[in-house]
Amino acid sequence: MKTIVAFSLLFVSSCTLQDDTSPCRSPQKISVDQRCYTGNGLALTASEYGTSPLSFEWSVYVLKDTAQSLGFTPQDLKIKINTADELIIPDSLVTNNQRLVVTVAANCQGELKRSIYYAFVKTQSTTDSCTIWQPQRGL
């Protein structure tokens, strides 16, 4: 009988511990595909958001230059879309612009939990002669 009680307590304890350590939360990271850009859209991925968000709400500002200010103008394009933890930015937007400012919110049972803002810039690879997108430092 003591063995069954000990096992039951251990089982209940581990279930409670799992729920406490990985609740649905704001995405802690947004990454960009840093391989040579081939013109098939640019993949952004949210990660470290805990368990089971219902969906993700992405906000992307598409900017023509790489200025490091957070100020956006009415001429800047803003994309707002609900989707999964990966978003593909269309080639038509990636080709003609130099910078993306992105935030994503995890829908945690109706409550949106937003990430911080991330910026990505288009640059030339130092090892290859290809275009790559990388995180902008100092946002």
Tab-separated table of C-alpha atoms in Angstrom:
chain	number	residue	atom	x	y	z
A	1	MET	CA	0.000	0.000	0.000
A	2	LYS	CA	2.873	2.394	0.794
A	3	THR	CA	4.282	1.857	-2.709
A	4	ILE	CA	0.970	2.762	-4.385
A	5	VAL	CA	0.609	5.937	-2.288
A	6	ALA	CA	4.199	6.999	-3.038
A	7	PHE	CA	3.696	6.357	-6.766
A	8	SER	CA	0.422	8.318	-6.755
A	9	LEU	CA	2.046	11.292	-5.055
A	10	LEU	CA	4.973	11.196	-7.468
A	11	PHE	CA	2.612	11.025	-10.491
A	12	VAL	CA	0.470	13.964	-9.267
A	13	SER	CA	3.585	15.965	-8.421
A	14	SER	CA	5.093	15.476	-11.893
A	15	CYS	CA	1.839	16.509	-13.624
A	16	THR	CA	1.651	19.684	-11.549
A	17	LEU	CA	5.317	20.466	-12.159
A	18	GLN	CA	4.894	20.170	-15.957
A	19	ASP	CA	1.965	22.622	-15.956
A	20	ASP	CA	3.883	25.149	-13.821
A	21	THR	CA	7.066	25.158	-15.914
A	22	SER	CA	5.665	25.501	-19.432
A	23	PRO	CA	2.503	27.623	-19.479
A	24	CYS	CA	1.453	29.450	-22.633
A	25	ARG	CA	3.435	32.708	-22.677
A	26	SER	CA	4.709	35.392	-25.026
A	27	PRO	CA	7.202	34.151	-27.622
A	28	GLN	CA	10.693	34.731	-26.283
A	29	LYS	CA	12.414	34.634	-29.682
A	30	ILE	CA	11.748	35.410	-33.344
A	31	SER	CA	14.262	34.094	-35.845
A	32	VAL	CA	14.732	34.586	-39.576
A	33	ASP	CA	15.927	32.112	-42.183
A	34	GLN	CA	19.552	33.194	-42.621
A	35	ARG	CA	20.388	31.061	-45.644
A	36	CYS	CA	20.955	32.725	-49.012
A	37	TYR	CA	17.714	34.387	-49.992
A	38	THR	CA	16.392	32.642	-53.108
A	39	GLY	CA	13.280	34.706	-53.807
A	40	ASN	CA	10.668	32.295	-52.449
A	41	GLY	CA	9.524	34.395	-49.499
A	42	LEU	CA	11.272	34.877	-46.179
A	43	ALA	CA	10.481	32.611	-43.229
A	44	LEU	CA	10.111	34.074	-39.740
A	45	THR	CA	9.660	31.693	-36.800
A	46	ALA	CA	8.421	32.348	-33.260
A	47	SER	CA	9.742	30.080	-30.509
A	48	GLU	CA	9.971	29.570	-26.755
A	49	TYR	CA	6.277	30.286	-26.157
A	50	GLY	CA	5.418	27.477	-23.762
A	51	THR	CA	2.571	25.110	-24.433
A	52	SER	CA	-0.389	25.133	-26.779
A	53	PRO	CA	-1.127	28.679	-27.937
A	54	LEU	CA	-4.335	28.713	-29.981
A	55	SER	CA	-2.726	30.818	-32.735
A	56	PHE	CA	-0.209	33.606	-33.317
A	57	GLU	CA	-0.880	37.204	-34.302
A	58	TRP	CA	2.020	38.640	-36.308
A	59	SER	CA	2.649	42.361	-36.848
A	60	VAL	CA	5.315	43.140	-39.440
A	61	TYR	CA	6.479	46.604	-40.478
A	62	VAL	CA	8.165	46.594	-43.891
A	63	LEU	CA	10.662	49.475	-44.213
A	64	LYS	CA	12.632	50.747	-47.187
A	65	ASP	CA	15.738	51.708	-45.166
A	66	THR	CA	17.772	50.363	-42.260
A	67	ALA	CA	17.486	53.357	-39.907
A	68	GLN	CA	17.544	52.206	-36.296
A	69	SER	CA	14.695	54.362	-35.025
A	70	LEU	CA	11.450	52.743	-33.940
A	71	GLY	CA	9.413	55.522	-35.545
A	72	PHE	CA	7.216	54.344	-38.383
A	73	THR	CA	5.615	56.545	-40.988
A	74	PRO	CA	2.170	56.206	-42.603
A	75	GLN	CA	3.953	55.193	-45.829
A	76	ASP	CA	5.472	52.118	-44.149
A	77	LEU	CA	3.612	48.908	-44.877
A	78	LYS	CA	2.185	47.051	-41.906
A	79	ILE	CA	1.113	43.425	-42.161
A	80	LYS	CA	-1.110	42.024	-39.443
A	81	ILE	CA	-2.057	38.368	-39.764
A	82	ASN	CA	-3.176	35.452	-37.603
A	83	THR	CA	-1.384	32.216	-38.395
A	84	ALA	CA	0.945	29.574	-36.950
A	85	ASP	CA	4.359	30.021	-35.322
A	86	GLU	CA	5.933	30.455	-38.775
A	87	LEU	CA	5.157	33.283	-41.175
A	88	ILE	CA	6.364	33.583	-44.774
A	89	ILE	CA	6.842	37.192	-45.915
A	90	PRO	CA	6.042	37.347	-49.660
A	91	ASP	CA	8.887	37.880	-52.093
A	92	SER	CA	7.207	41.019	-53.439
A	93	LEU	CA	7.783	42.701	-50.063
A	94	VAL	CA	11.188	41.230	-49.266
A	95	THR	CA	12.820	42.100	-52.592
A	96	ASN	CA	12.101	45.841	-52.606
A	97	ASN	CA	12.691	46.603	-48.926
A	98	GLN	CA	15.673	46.628	-46.582
A	99	ARG	CA	14.305	46.129	-43.078
A	100	LEU	CA	11.550	44.283	-41.219
A	101	VAL	CA	10.410	45.141	-37.703
A	102	VAL	CA	8.414	42.279	-36.233
A	103	THR	CA	6.447	41.352	-33.134
A	104	VAL	CA	4.268	38.314	-32.528
A	105	ALA	CA	1.648	37.527	-29.915
A	106	ALA	CA	0.684	34.065	-28.716
A	107	ASN	CA	-3.060	33.619	-28.245
A	108	CYS	CA	-3.198	31.944	-24.837
A	109	GLN	CA	-6.860	30.960	-24.477
A	110	GLY	CA	-8.027	34.380	-25.688
A	111	GLU	CA	-5.291	36.460	-24.036
A	112	LEU	CA	-2.646	37.850	-26.426
A	113	LYS	CA	0.860	37.696	-24.974
A	114	ARG	CA	3.246	39.802	-27.105
A	115	SER	CA	6.926	39.364	-27.785
A	116	ILE	CA	9.371	42.240	-27.846
A	117	TYR	CA	10.121	43.863	-31.222
A	118	TYR	CA	12.768	42.314	-33.450
A	119	ALA	CA	14.374	43.925	-36.513
A	120	PHE	CA	15.879	42.122	-39.480
A	121	VAL	CA	17.960	43.716	-42.253
A	122	LYS	CA	18.962	42.650	-45.728
A	123	THR	CA	22.732	42.380	-46.211
A	124	GLN	CA	25.283	40.819	-48.505
A	125	SER	CA	26.917	37.625	-47.249
A	126	THR	CA	30.622	37.961	-46.443
A	127	THR	CA	31.372	34.394	-47.552
A	128	ASP	CA	29.121	34.068	-50.603
A	129	SER	CA	27.834	36.548	-53.115
A	130	CYS	CA	24.265	36.157	-51.961
A	131	THR	CA	21.681	38.218	-50.126
A	132	ILE	CA	20.883	37.206	-46.550
A	133	TRP	CA	18.571	38.526	-43.853
A	134	GLN	CA	19.942	38.810	-40.338
A	135	PRO	CA	18.939	40.281	-36.980
A	136	GLN	CA	19.670	43.996	-36.714
A	137	ARG	CA	21.774	44.798	-33.684
A	138	GLY	CA	20.962	47.728	-31.442
A	139	LEU	CA	17.213	47.952	-31.953
